[in-house]
Coordinates of C-alpha atoms and ligand atoms in Angstrom, one line a residue:
X1 CA -0.1 -0.1 0.0
X2 CA 1.2 3.6 -0.9
X3 CA 1.9 5.4 2.4
X4 CA -1.1 7.5 2.7
X5 CA 0.9 10.6 4.0
X6 CA 3.7 10.3 1.2
X7 CA 1.9 11.9 -1.5
X8 CA 0.8 14.8 0.7
X9 CA 3.9 15.2 2.6
X10 CA 4.8 18.6 1.4
X11 CA 1.4 20.0 2.5
X12 CA 0.5 21.2 6.1
X13 CA -1.6 18.3 7.4
X14 CA -4.8 19.5 8.9
X15 CA -5.2 19.1 12.7
X16 CA -7.5 16.0 12.3
X17 CA -4.9 14.2 10.3
X18 CA -2.7 14.3 13.4
X19 CA -5.7 13.3 15.8
X20 CA -6.3 10.3 13.4
X21 CA -2.4 9.4 13.3
X22 CA -2.1 9.5 17.1
X23 CA -5.5 7.8 17.8
X24 CA -4.3 4.2 17.8
X25 CA -6.8 3.3 15.4
X26 CA -9.8 5.4 16.6
X27 CA -9.3 4.8 20.2
X28 CA -8.0 8.2 21.5
X29 CA -9.4 8.6 25.0
X30 CA -13.0 8.2 24.2
X31 CA -13.1 5.3 26.9
X32 CA -12.0 7.8 29.6
X33 CA -14.2 10.4 28.2
X34 CA -17.3 8.1 28.4
X35 CA -16.3 7.3 32.2
X36 CA -16.1 11.0 33.4
X37 CA -19.4 12.0 34.8
X38 CA -18.6 15.4 35.6
X39 CA -19.8 16.5 32.3
X40 CA -21.9 15.4 29.6
X41 CA -19.5 16.1 26.9
X42 CA -16.1 14.6 25.8
X43 CA -12.9 16.1 24.8
X44 CA -12.9 17.8 21.4
X45 CA -10.3 15.4 19.9
X46 CA -12.4 12.3 20.9
X47 CA -15.6 14.0 19.5
X48 CA -13.8 13.8 16.1
X49 CA -12.7 10.2 16.6
X50 CA -16.3 9.0 17.8
X51 CA -17.7 10.2 14.4
X52 CA -15.8 7.2 13.0
X53 CA -17.8 5.0 15.3
X54 CA -21.1 6.4 14.0
X55 CA -21.9 9.2 16.7
X56 CA -21.7 13.0 17.2
X57 CA -21.6 15.2 19.9
X58 CA -24.3 17.7 19.9
X59 CA -26.3 20.1 22.2
X60 CA -29.8 21.2 21.8
X61 CA -29.4 24.5 20.2
X62 CA -33.1 25.7 21.2
X63 CA -31.9 26.0 24.8
X64 CA -28.4 26.9 24.3
X65 CA -28.6 30.7 24.9
X66 CA -30.8 30.2 28.0
X67 CA -28.3 27.3 29.6
X68 CA -25.4 30.0 28.9
X69 CA -27.1 32.6 30.8
X70 CA -27.7 30.2 33.6
X71 CA -24.0 29.3 33.5
X72 CA -25.0 25.9 32.8
X73 CA -23.0 23.9 30.3
X74 CA -24.7 23.1 27.0
X75 CA -27.6 20.5 27.1
X76 CA -25.3 17.8 25.5
X77 CA -26.7 14.7 23.7
X78 CA -25.3 12.6 21.1
X79 CA -26.4 11.5 17.6
X80 CA -26.1 8.0 16.8
X81 CA -26.1 6.7 13.1
X82 CA -26.6 3.2 12.2
X83 CA -24.7 1.6 9.3
X84 CA -27.4 0.0 7.3
X85 CA -26.0 -0.8 3.7
X86 CA -28.9 -1.0 1.1
X87 CA -31.2 0.3 4.0
X88 CA -32.7 -3.2 4.7
X89 CA -33.5 -4.7 8.0
X90 CA -35.8 -7.4 9.4
X91 CA -38.9 -6.8 11.5
X92 CA -37.0 -8.2 14.5
X93 CA -34.1 -5.6 13.9
X94 CA -36.9 -2.8 13.4
X95 CA -38.3 -3.7 16.9
X96 CA -34.9 -3.6 18.5
X97 CA -33.8 -0.4 17.2
X98 CA -37.4 1.0 18.0
X99 CA -36.9 -0.4 21.6
X100 CA -33.4 1.6 21.9
X101 CA -35.1 5.0 20.6
X102 CA -37.9 4.6 23.0
X103 CA -35.7 4.0 25.9
X104 CA -32.8 6.5 24.9
X105 CA -33.7 8.9 22.3
X106 CA -35.1 12.4 22.3
X107 CA -37.2 12.3 19.3
X108 CA -38.1 8.9 17.9
X109 CA -36.2 7.2 15.2
X110 CA -35.1 9.3 12.1
X111 CA -34.6 7.8 8.8
X112 CA -32.0 9.7 6.7
X113 CA -31.2 10.5 3.2
X114 CA -28.7 7.9 3.1
X115 CA -31.6 5.1 4.0
X116 CA -30.6 4.3 7.5
X117 CA -31.5 5.8 10.9
X118 CA -30.3 8.2 13.3
X119 CA -31.0 8.7 17.0
X120 CA -30.8 12.1 18.6
X121 CA -30.3 13.2 22.2
X122 CA -28.6 10.2 23.7
X123 CA -27.0 11.0 27.0
X124 CA -23.4 10.1 27.4
X125 CA -24.2 7.5 30.0
X126 CA -26.3 5.7 27.7
X127 CA -24.1 5.8 24.7
X128 CA -22.8 2.3 25.1
X129 CA -26.0 0.7 25.6
X130 CA -27.3 2.3 22.5
X131 CA -24.1 1.4 20.2
X132 CA -23.8 -1.9 22.0
X133 CA -27.8 -2.4 21.6
X134 CA -27.6 -1.7 17.8
X135 CA -24.4 -4.2 17.6
X136 CA -26.5 -6.9 19.3
X137 CA -29.2 -6.6 16.5
X138 CA -26.5 -7.8 14.2
X139 CA -25.8 -4.2 12.8
X140 CA -23.1 -1.8 13.3
X141 CA -22.3 2.1 13.6
X142 CA -18.8 2.0 12.5
X143 CA -18.2 4.0 9.6
X144 CA -21.5 5.6 9.6
X145 CA -20.1 8.9 10.0
X146 CA -16.5 10.0 10.0
X147 CA -13.6 9.9 7.1
X148 CA -14.2 6.6 5.7
X149 CA -16.7 4.8 3.3
X150 CA -19.9 5.6 4.3
X151 CA -23.2 3.6 4.3
X152 CA -23.5 2.1 0.7
X153 CA -26.8 2.9 -0.7
X154 CA -28.8 1.1 -3.5
X155 CA -32.2 1.3 -5.1
X156 CA -34.8 0.0 -3.1
X157 CA -38.0 1.1 -4.9
X158 CA -40.1 -2.1 -5.8
X159 CA -38.5 -3.5 -9.1
X160 CA -38.4 -6.9 -10.3
X161 CA -37.5 -8.7 -7.0
X162 CA -34.7 -10.6 -8.5
X163 CA -33.1 -7.1 -9.6
X164 CA -33.4 -5.7 -6.2
X165 CA -32.0 -8.9 -4.6
X166 CA -28.8 -8.8 -6.9
X167 CA -27.8 -5.3 -6.3
X168 CA -28.5 -5.5 -2.6
X169 CA -26.2 -8.4 -2.6
X170 CA -23.5 -6.3 -4.2
X171 CA -24.2 -3.3 -1.7
X172 CA -23.6 -5.8 1.2
X173 CA -20.4 -7.1 -0.4
X174 CA -19.0 -3.6 -1.1
X175 CA -19.5 -2.3 2.4
X176 CA -17.8 -5.2 3.8
X177 CA -14.9 -4.8 1.5
X178 CA -14.2 -1.4 2.2
X179 CA -15.3 -1.0 6.1
X180 CA -12.7 -0.3 8.7
X181 CA -11.2 -3.1 10.5
X182 CA -10.1 -1.4 13.8
X183 CA -10.9 -3.5 16.9
X184 CA -11.4 -0.5 18.9
X185 CA -15.2 -0.5 18.1
X186 CA -15.3 -3.9 19.5
X187 CA -13.4 -2.9 22.7
X188 CA -15.3 0.3 23.2
X189 CA -19.0 -0.6 22.5
X190 CA -19.2 -4.4 22.4
X191 CA -17.0 -5.8 25.0
X192 CA -17.9 -2.5 26.8
X193 CA -14.6 -2.6 29.0
X194 CA -12.2 0.2 29.3
X195 CA -9.1 0.0 27.2
X196 CA -8.1 -3.4 26.4
X197 CA -5.4 -3.0 23.8
X198 CA -3.3 -0.2 22.2
X199 CA -4.0 -0.9 18.8
X200 CA -0.6 -2.3 18.1
X201 CA -2.3 -5.4 16.6
X202 CA -4.7 -3.5 14.3
X203 CA -4.4 -3.1 10.5
X204 CA -6.3 -1.1 8.0
X205 CA -5.2 -2.5 4.8
X206 CA -7.3 -0.1 2.7
X207 CA -7.7 2.8 4.7
X208 CA -4.4 2.9 6.7
X209 CA -3.8 4.6 10.2
X210 CA -5.0 8.1 9.1
X211 CA -8.2 6.6 7.1
X212 CA -9.5 8.8 4.4
X213 CA -8.8 12.5 3.8
X214 CA -12.7 13.0 4.1
X215 CA -16.0 10.7 3.8
X216 CA -16.5 8.8 0.6
X217 CA -19.8 7.7 -0.7
X218 CA -21.0 4.7 -2.8
X219 CA -24.3 4.2 -4.3
X220 CA -25.9 1.6 -6.6
X221 CA -28.7 2.9 -8.8
X222 CA -30.8 0.6 -10.9
X223 CA -32.1 2.1 -14.0
X224 CA -34.9 3.5 -14.8
X225 CA -35.0 4.5 -10.9
X226 CA -32.6 7.0 -9.9
X227 CA -34.1 6.9 -6.2
X228 CA -30.7 7.2 -4.8
X229 CA -29.7 10.2 -6.6
X230 CA -26.6 8.3 -8.2
X231 CA -24.7 11.2 -9.3
X232 CA -24.6 12.8 -5.9
X233 CA -22.3 10.2 -4.8
X234 CA -18.5 10.3 -4.6
X235 CA -18.9 7.0 -6.7
X236 CA -22.0 6.1 -8.4
X237 CA -22.5 2.8 -9.7
X238 CA -25.1 2.3 -12.3
X239 CA -26.3 -1.3 -12.4
X240 CA -26.7 -2.9 -16.0
X241 CA -28.7 -5.8 -16.6
X242 CA -29.3 -8.1 -19.7
X243 CA -32.8 -8.7 -21.0
X244 CA -33.7 -11.5 -18.4
X245 CA -32.9 -9.1 -15.7
X246 CA -29.6 -10.7 -14.7
X247 CA -27.1 -8.2 -13.4
X248 CA -24.0 -8.0 -15.6
X249 CA -22.2 -5.1 -14.3
X250 CA -21.8 -1.5 -13.2
X251 CA -21.2 1.9 -15.1
X252 CA -18.8 3.9 -12.8
X253 CA -19.5 7.3 -12.1
X254 CA -17.1 9.4 -9.9
X255 CA -16.9 12.8 -8.7
X256 CA -20.3 13.8 -7.2
X257 CA -21.2 15.5 -4.1
X258 CA -23.3 18.4 -2.5
X259 CA -21.4 20.1 0.1
X260 CA -20.4 23.6 -0.4
X261 CA -19.3 26.4 2.1
X262 CA -21.2 29.8 1.9
X263 CA -19.4 32.5 0.6
X264 CA -16.2 30.1 -0.5
X265 CA -16.4 29.9 -4.4
X266 CA -13.6 27.4 -4.3
X267 CA -16.4 24.7 -2.6
X268 CA -19.5 23.9 -4.8
X269 CA -21.7 20.9 -5.5
X270 CA -21.1 18.7 -8.4
X271 CA -22.5 15.7 -10.0
X272 CA -20.6 12.5 -10.7
X273 CA -19.5 11.7 -14.4
X274 CA -19.1 8.6 -16.3
X275 CA -15.6 7.1 -16.8
X276 CA -16.6 3.3 -17.8
X277 CA -18.1 0.2 -17.1
X278 CA -16.6 -3.1 -15.3
X279 CA -18.3 -6.6 -15.2
X280 CA -19.9 -7.4 -11.7
X281 CA -16.9 -9.8 -10.8
X282 CA -14.5 -6.7 -10.9
X283 CA -16.5 -4.3 -8.9
X284 CA -15.0 -4.9 -5.6
X285 CA -11.3 -4.6 -6.8
X286 CA -12.5 -1.6 -8.7
X287 CA -13.9 0.1 -5.8
X288 CA -11.1 -0.7 -3.6
X289 CA -8.8 1.0 -5.8
X290 CA -11.2 4.1 -6.5
X291 CA -11.0 4.6 -2.6
X292 CA -7.2 4.1 -2.7
X293 CA -6.7 6.7 -5.4
X294 CA -8.7 9.2 -3.2
X295 CA -6.7 8.1 0.0
X296 CA -3.3 8.8 -1.8
X297 CA -4.2 11.9 -3.6
X298 CA -7.2 13.5 -1.6
X299 CA -6.4 17.0 0.2
X300 CA -5.3 16.0 3.7
X301 CA -4.5 19.9 4.3
X302 CA -7.7 21.5 3.7
X303 CA -10.7 19.7 4.9
X304 CA -13.2 21.6 2.7
X305 CA -11.2 20.9 -0.3
X306 CA -10.7 17.1 0.6
X307 CA -13.6 15.2 -1.2
X308 CA -12.9 13.0 -4.5
X309 CA -14.7 15.7 -6.8
X310 CA -12.0 18.3 -5.8
X311 CA -9.3 15.7 -6.4
X312 CA -10.9 15.1 -9.9
X313 CA -11.5 18.6 -10.7
X314 CA -7.8 19.6 -9.7
X315 CA -6.5 16.8 -11.8
X316 CA -9.0 16.1 -14.3
X317 CA -11.5 13.2 -14.9
X318 CA -9.3 11.6 -17.6
X319 CA -6.3 11.7 -15.1
X320 CA -8.6 10.0 -12.4
X321 CA -9.7 7.4 -14.9
X322 CA -6.0 6.8 -15.9
X323 CA -4.6 6.4 -12.3
X324 CA -7.5 4.2 -11.5
X325 CA -6.9 2.0 -14.5
X326 CA -3.2 2.0 -13.9
X327 CA -4.0 0.0 -10.5
X328 CA -6.2 -2.3 -12.2
X329 CA -5.1 -5.8 -13.8
X330 CA -8.2 -5.6 -16.0
X331 CA -9.5 -3.0 -18.5
X332 CA -12.3 -0.4 -17.5
X333 CA -14.7 -0.8 -20.5
X334 CA -16.7 2.1 -22.1
X335 CA -20.0 2.8 -20.2
X336 CA -23.0 0.9 -21.2
X337 CA -26.2 2.4 -22.1
X338 CA -28.9 3.1 -19.5
X339 CA -31.6 5.5 -19.1
X340 CA -33.2 7.2 -15.9
X341 CA -36.8 8.1 -15.9
X342 CA -37.1 10.0 -12.4
X343 CA -35.5 10.0 -8.9
X344 CA -37.7 10.0 -5.8
X345 CA -40.0 7.3 -4.6
X346 CA -43.2 5.4 -5.9
X347 CA -45.7 5.4 -3.3
X348 CA -48.3 2.8 -2.4
X349 CA -48.5 -0.9 -2.9
X350 CA -46.8 -2.5 -6.1
X351 CA -46.7 -6.1 -7.1
X352 CA -43.4 -7.3 -8.3
X353 CA -44.5 -10.4 -10.5
X354 CA -43.5 -13.0 -7.9
X355 CA -46.7 -12.8 -6.1
X356 CA -45.0 -10.4 -3.5
X357 CA -46.2 -6.9 -2.6
X358 CA -44.6 -4.0 -1.5
X359 CA -45.9 -0.8 0.2
X360 CA -44.0 2.4 0.1
X361 CA -45.2 4.8 2.9
X362 CA -44.2 8.6 3.0
X363 CA -42.6 9.5 6.3
X364 CA -42.4 13.3 6.4
X365 CA -38.7 14.0 6.9
X366 CA -38.1 10.5 7.8
X367 CA -39.2 11.4 11.6
X368 CA -40.7 8.4 13.1
X369 CA -42.4 9.8 16.4
X370 CA -45.8 9.6 18.0
X371 CA -47.8 12.9 17.7
X372 CA -51.3 12.9 18.8
X373 CA -52.9 12.8 15.6
X374 CA -50.4 10.5 13.8
X375 CA -48.5 8.0 16.1
X376 CA -46.0 7.0 13.5
X377 CA -43.7 5.3 15.6
X378 CA -46.0 3.1 17.4
X379 CA -47.8 2.3 14.0
X380 CA -44.5 1.1 12.4
X381 CA -43.8 -1.0 15.8
X382 CA -47.2 -2.8 15.1
X383 CA -46.5 -3.5 11.5
X384 CA -43.0 -4.9 12.5
X385 CA -44.9 -7.0 14.9
X386 CA -46.8 -8.6 12.2
X387 CA -44.5 -8.5 9.1
X388 CA -43.3 -11.4 7.7
X389 CA -41.0 -9.7 4.9
X390 CA -38.4 -7.0 5.4
X391 CA -38.3 -3.1 5.7
X392 CA -36.3 -1.1 3.1
X393 CA -35.3 2.6 3.8
X394 CA -35.3 4.9 0.9
X395 CA -32.8 7.8 0.2
X396 CA -35.9 10.1 0.2
X397 CA -36.4 9.2 3.9
X398 CA -39.3 6.8 3.3
X399 CA -39.8 3.4 4.0
X400 CA -40.9 0.3 1.8
X401 CA -42.5 -2.5 3.6
X402 CA -41.2 -5.2 1.5
X403 CA -42.1 -8.6 0.5
X404 CA -45.8 -9.0 1.8
X405 CA -48.0 -11.8 0.8
X406 CA -51.3 -10.9 -0.8
X407 CA -53.0 -12.3 2.1
X408 CA -51.3 -10.1 4.7
X409 CA -52.0 -6.7 2.8
X410 CA -55.5 -5.8 4.5
X411 CA -53.8 -6.3 8.0
X412 CA -51.0 -3.8 7.2
X413 CA -53.4 -1.4 5.4
X414 CA -55.6 -1.5 8.6
X415 CA -52.7 -0.5 10.8
X416 CA -51.3 2.3 8.3
X417 CA -54.8 3.9 8.7
X418 CA -55.1 3.4 12.4
X419 CA -51.7 4.8 13.0
X420 CA -51.9 7.9 10.5
X421 CA -49.1 6.5 8.3
X422 CA -51.4 7.1 5.1
X423 CA -49.5 10.4 4.3
X424 CA -48.9 9.4 0.8
X425 CA -52.8 9.2 0.3
X426 CA -54.2 12.3 -1.1
X427 CA -51.1 14.5 -0.8
X428 CA -50.1 16.9 -3.4
X429 CA -47.4 16.1 -5.7
X430 CA -45.0 18.7 -4.1
X431 CA -45.7 17.2 -0.6
X432 CA -45.0 13.7 -1.7
X433 CA -41.6 14.4 -2.8
X434 CA -40.5 17.1 -0.6
X435 CA -37.1 16.7 1.6
X436 CA -35.8 18.6 4.5
X437 CA -32.5 17.8 6.5
X438 CA -32.7 17.6 10.2
X439 CA -31.2 21.2 10.8
X440 CA -32.3 22.6 14.4
X441 CA -32.3 22.0 16.9
X442 CA -29.6 19.2 16.9
X443 CA -27.5 20.0 13.8
X444 CA -24.5 22.1 14.9
X445 CA -24.0 23.6 11.6
X446 CA -27.7 24.4 10.6
X447 CA -28.0 28.3 9.8
X448 CA -31.7 28.1 9.2
X449 CA -34.8 25.7 10.2
X450 CA -35.1 22.8 7.6
X451 CA -37.1 19.8 8.9
X452 CA -39.4 21.8 11.5
X453 CA -40.1 24.5 8.6
X454 CA -40.8 22.5 5.8
X455 CA -44.7 21.4 6.8
X456 CA -45.4 25.3 7.0
X457 CA -43.8 26.6 3.6
X458 CA -45.5 23.3 1.9
X459 CA -48.8 24.4 3.0
X460 CA -48.3 28.0 1.6
X461 CA -46.9 26.6 -1.7
X462 CA -49.7 24.2 -1.9
X463 CA -52.2 27.1 -1.9
X464 CA -50.3 28.7 -4.9
X465 CA -50.1 25.5 -7.1
X466 CA -54.0 25.0 -6.4
X467 CA -54.6 28.3 -7.7
X468 CA -52.3 27.6 -10.6
X469 CA -54.0 24.1 -11.3
X470 CA -50.7 22.3 -10.3
X471 CA -51.6 20.5 -7.1
X472 CA -50.8 16.8 -8.5
X473 CA -47.6 18.2 -10.4
X474 CA -44.8 16.0 -8.9
X475 CA -42.4 18.9 -8.2
X476 CA -39.2 17.9 -6.5
X477 CA -38.5 20.4 -3.5
X478 CA -35.4 19.9 -1.3
X479 CA -34.7 22.0 1.5
X480 CA -31.5 22.1 3.9
X481 CA -30.7 24.4 6.9
X482 CA -27.3 25.2 5.4
X483 CA -25.2 24.7 2.3
X484 CA -23.9 21.3 3.1
X485 CA -26.8 20.0 1.3
X486 CA -27.7 16.8 3.5
X487 CA -31.2 16.6 1.6
X488 CA -29.3 16.9 -1.7
X489 CA -30.9 20.4 -2.5
X490 CA -28.9 21.2 -5.3
X491 CA -30.8 18.4 -7.2
X492 CA -34.2 19.7 -6.4
X493 CA -36.4 21.3 -9.2
X494 CA -36.9 23.9 -6.3
X495 CA -33.7 24.0 -3.9
X496 CA -33.8 26.0 -0.6
X497 CA -30.5 26.3 1.0
X498 CA -30.4 27.8 4.6
X499 CA -28.3 30.9 5.0
X500 CA -29.3 32.6 8.2
X501 CA -32.6 32.3 10.5
X502 CA -35.5 32.6 8.0
X503 CA -33.3 33.2 5.0
X504 CA -32.5 30.7 2.1
X505 CA -31.2 30.8 -1.3
X506 CA -33.7 29.8 -3.9
X507 CA -32.4 27.5 -6.3
X508 CA -34.1 26.3 -9.4
X509 CA -33.9 24.1 -12.5
X510 CA -32.7 20.6 -11.9
X511 CA -34.2 17.9 -14.0
X512 CA -36.7 15.1 -12.9
X513 CA -34.3 12.3 -13.0
X514 CA -31.2 13.4 -10.9
X515 CA -29.1 14.2 -13.9
X516 CA -28.7 18.0 -13.6
X517 CA -27.9 20.5 -11.1
X518 CA -30.3 23.4 -10.4
X519 CA -29.0 27.0 -10.3
X520 CA -28.8 29.9 -7.9
X521 CA -32.1 32.1 -8.7
X522 CA -32.2 34.4 -5.5
X523 CA -29.7 34.4 -2.9
X524 CA -30.2 34.8 0.8
X525 CA -34.1 35.8 0.8
X526 CA -37.1 35.3 3.2
X527 CA -40.4 33.4 2.6
X528 CA -42.4 36.5 1.2
X529 CA -39.5 36.6 -1.9
X530 CA -39.5 33.0 -2.2
X531 CA -43.3 32.7 -2.4
X532 CA -43.7 35.7 -4.8
X533 CA -40.9 34.4 -7.1
X534 CA -42.6 30.8 -7.1
X535 CA -45.9 32.2 -7.8
X536 CA -45.0 34.0 -10.8
X537 CA -43.1 31.0 -12.1
X538 CA -45.8 28.4 -11.3
X539 CA -48.0 30.7 -13.4
X540 CA -45.7 30.6 -16.3
X541 CA -45.3 26.7 -16.1
X542 CA -49.1 26.4 -16.1
X543 CA -49.6 28.6 -19.2
X544 CA -46.3 27.9 -21.3
X545 CA -45.3 24.0 -20.5
X546 CA -45.2 21.7 -23.2
X547 CA -47.0 18.3 -22.9
X548 CA -45.6 16.4 -19.9
X549 CA -42.6 18.7 -19.4
X550 CA -41.6 18.8 -15.4
X551 CA -41.1 22.1 -13.7
X552 CA -37.4 22.1 -13.7
X553 CA -37.0 21.5 -17.4
X554 CA -39.2 24.2 -18.0
X555 CA -37.3 26.6 -16.1
X556 CA -34.1 25.4 -18.0
X557 CA -35.7 25.6 -21.6
X558 CA -37.3 29.0 -20.8
X559 CA -33.8 30.4 -19.9
X560 CA -35.1 31.2 -16.3
X561 CA -32.0 29.7 -15.0
X562 CA -28.9 28.4 -16.5
X563 CA -27.8 24.8 -15.2
X564 CA -24.1 24.5 -14.4
X565 CA -21.8 22.7 -16.9
X566 CA -20.7 18.9 -16.5
X567 CA -16.9 18.2 -16.8
X568 CA -15.6 17.3 -20.1
X569 CA -16.1 13.4 -21.1
X570 CA -13.3 11.1 -20.5
X571 CA -11.5 9.2 -23.6
X572 CA -11.9 5.3 -23.7
Ligands
SRM1 FE1 -25.1 15.4 6.2 C1 -22.7 17.0 8.1 C2 -27.1 15.2 8.7 C3 -26.8 13.2 4.3 C4 -23.5 16.3 3.3 N1 -25.1 15.9 8.2 C5 -23.9 16.5 8.7 C6 -24.1 16.6 10.2 C7 -23.5 15.4 10.8 C8 -23.6 17.9 11.0 C9 -22.3 17.9 11.5 O1 -21.3 17.8 10.9 O2 -22.1 18.5 12.7 C10 -25.6 16.3 10.3 C11 -26.3 15.9 11.7 C12 -27.6 16.6 11.7 C13 -28.3 16.0 12.7 O3 -28.6 16.5 13.9 O4 -28.8 14.9 12.5 C14 -25.9 15.6 9.2 N2 -26.5 14.0 6.6 C15 -27.2 14.3 7.6 C16 -28.5 13.5 7.4 C17 -29.0 12.8 8.8 C18 -29.6 14.4 6.7 C19 -31.1 13.9 6.9 O5 -31.9 14.7 7.0 O6 -31.3 12.6 6.6 C20 -28.1 12.4 6.5 C21 -27.5 11.2 7.2 C22 -26.9 10.4 6.0 C23 -26.4 9.0 6.3 O7 -27.3 8.3 6.8 O8 -25.3 8.7 6.3 C24 -27.1 13.2 5.7 N3 -24.9 14.9 4.2 C25 -26.0 14.0 3.7 C26 -25.9 13.8 2.3 C27 -26.7 13.3 1.4 C28 -26.2 11.9 0.7 O9 -25.1 11.5 1.1 O10 -26.9 11.5 -0.3 C29 -25.0 14.9 1.8 C30 -24.6 15.6 0.5 C31 -23.6 14.8 -0.2 C32 -22.5 14.8 0.2 O11 -21.9 13.9 0.7 O12 -21.7 15.9 -0.2 C33 -24.4 15.5 3.1 N4 -23.3 16.5 5.6 C34 -22.8 16.9 4.6 C35 -21.8 17.6 4.6 C36 -21.0 18.4 3.4 C37 -19.8 17.6 3.2 C38 -18.7 18.2 2.3 O13 -17.8 17.6 1.9 O14 -19.1 19.2 2.0 C39 -21.6 18.0 6.2 C40 -20.5 18.8 6.7 C41 -19.4 18.0 6.9 O15 -19.3 16.8 6.8 O16 -18.3 18.9 7.4 C42 -22.7 17.2 6.6
SF4_2 FE1 -27.0 20.4 9.2 FE2 -26.7 21.6 7.1 FE3 -26.8 18.9 6.8 FE4 -29.1 20.2 7.4 S1 -27.6 20.4 5.5 S2 -28.3 18.6 8.5 S3 -28.4 22.0 8.3 S4 -25.5 20.2 8.2

């Protein structure tokens, strides 16, 4: 393996590189911090290492100022994220995860935009119970956050069942192939003992002891459904099937990611671009080396510049392809044809031709918590008690109750109605597909509300759409509380990116299949400006659209926004 520090040796390394290097494979002093009961927090260096274990130290920002006035320490709580490749879990696992949420989390279970769960508000003294409890279900939190390969996502929407099974198998294999190997995780959370080793025996054959320069995301899409936003991944994989629905291989699309920093033009969202195709038997080796290229060439000096997209843009897409090729004993082939029809989920029941049924439910912002009118967390628990198939989380924060026998459908439908899980029934096209990131009060980076504000804004936008006869129009709206873009807002036909309390960048004009970014339309504006602008544009759309044209495509065609350019194509 190339020494990870060799290539960047002339650069000043970021502070986190030193923390990782000295951490003895992610141990740091986390064990001591957990034992210290004089504070609800852990040391700053350990908060960085804890991320690799799947947890963030946060504080409740709603009470931050008041506690400061009272000279109390912040109201610390930990976010815990489950690693759930492909987003699939059994009813037994659902019940176990739900039980942990009921006992320890402040706000139920939260389905994320990478098809897994988060818990919020876990007290330090319960962190071992929660992470250990997740491990006891057969899942893990290792590498759910941190500078490593994150949860590998894959298409889940009802497809020919065999197609889903085939790509899911590869999502699992890929995650296993590139995940960290440190035994610190076992020691800290599973054996639940204070330090048992100094990490001297540990090895990270792929990641090395400083892990990656930054997070690295893989996702597998199954055309025609781009329900994972494959071009938003650091390394997107487009599954290619033959006419008998047998998986042949994968198109390779590196260089996507959403994150940007407000006011820093050197940071930007970017879509991934195609560099070729490999048969499925070469997938693991290809991905291993793709990660290794970024390990060796990614920027370890400037974290804002450390994602694969910047490595690619600094050196060229062709360079990346050639570098990857030079490490592989087989040829990367030209990409195979494919076509995406849409991104987002398809709701309601679908039969997949094998007598099995799948129900996709809309879970607003993925938040499963009981409210008086919609006790969604309890409802899903009741469904898990009778369901014989599996659950699949989606990258739009929804859930598929998958593999249901025809005879069991009525019982599930009854629970869906009883517990108010029927948000997809009668919802406007806009509401069905709207996404919001967590933002306040837990996210330390939030500049504006997102999840808590989305329902209010949707109501106001629906009134406008109604007036223009567009209630059923499936317009994709994505909102985030800051430019990091956790709801992939740069891929929304309407994107709202938080800049300050009550202020958002209004971005417009992405397409409907997740193949084009939107562009800035109004910067740092409040609700009144957003509503007025969209009212006018909805009116024009209703009057001037061509047959079947989507809102984002209309905005681009009419020249209302100019979509950003893609990278030049590579030579094969
Ligand atoms: Fe994210 C950081 C939540 C998907 C780009 N993200 C965060 C943190 C951990 C805030 C922090 O660093 O202190 C947020 C925790 C909030 C909270 O209170 O829970 C957070 N991100 C989320 C989730 C939960 C959003 C959601 O509403 O579902 C998603 C969890 C996904 C998962 O299960 O792994 C989530 N984040 C994404 C995505 C979407 C995706 O991957 O498809 C992106 C855009 C793609 C990308 O990676 O660029 C994304 N999150 C970021 C970034 C920008 C990274 C960058 O390189 O620019 C940050 C900030 C950072 O890492 O420094 C960030
Ligand atoms: Fe937090 Fe920003 Fe991500 Fe929203 S987009 S969860 S505000 S980091």
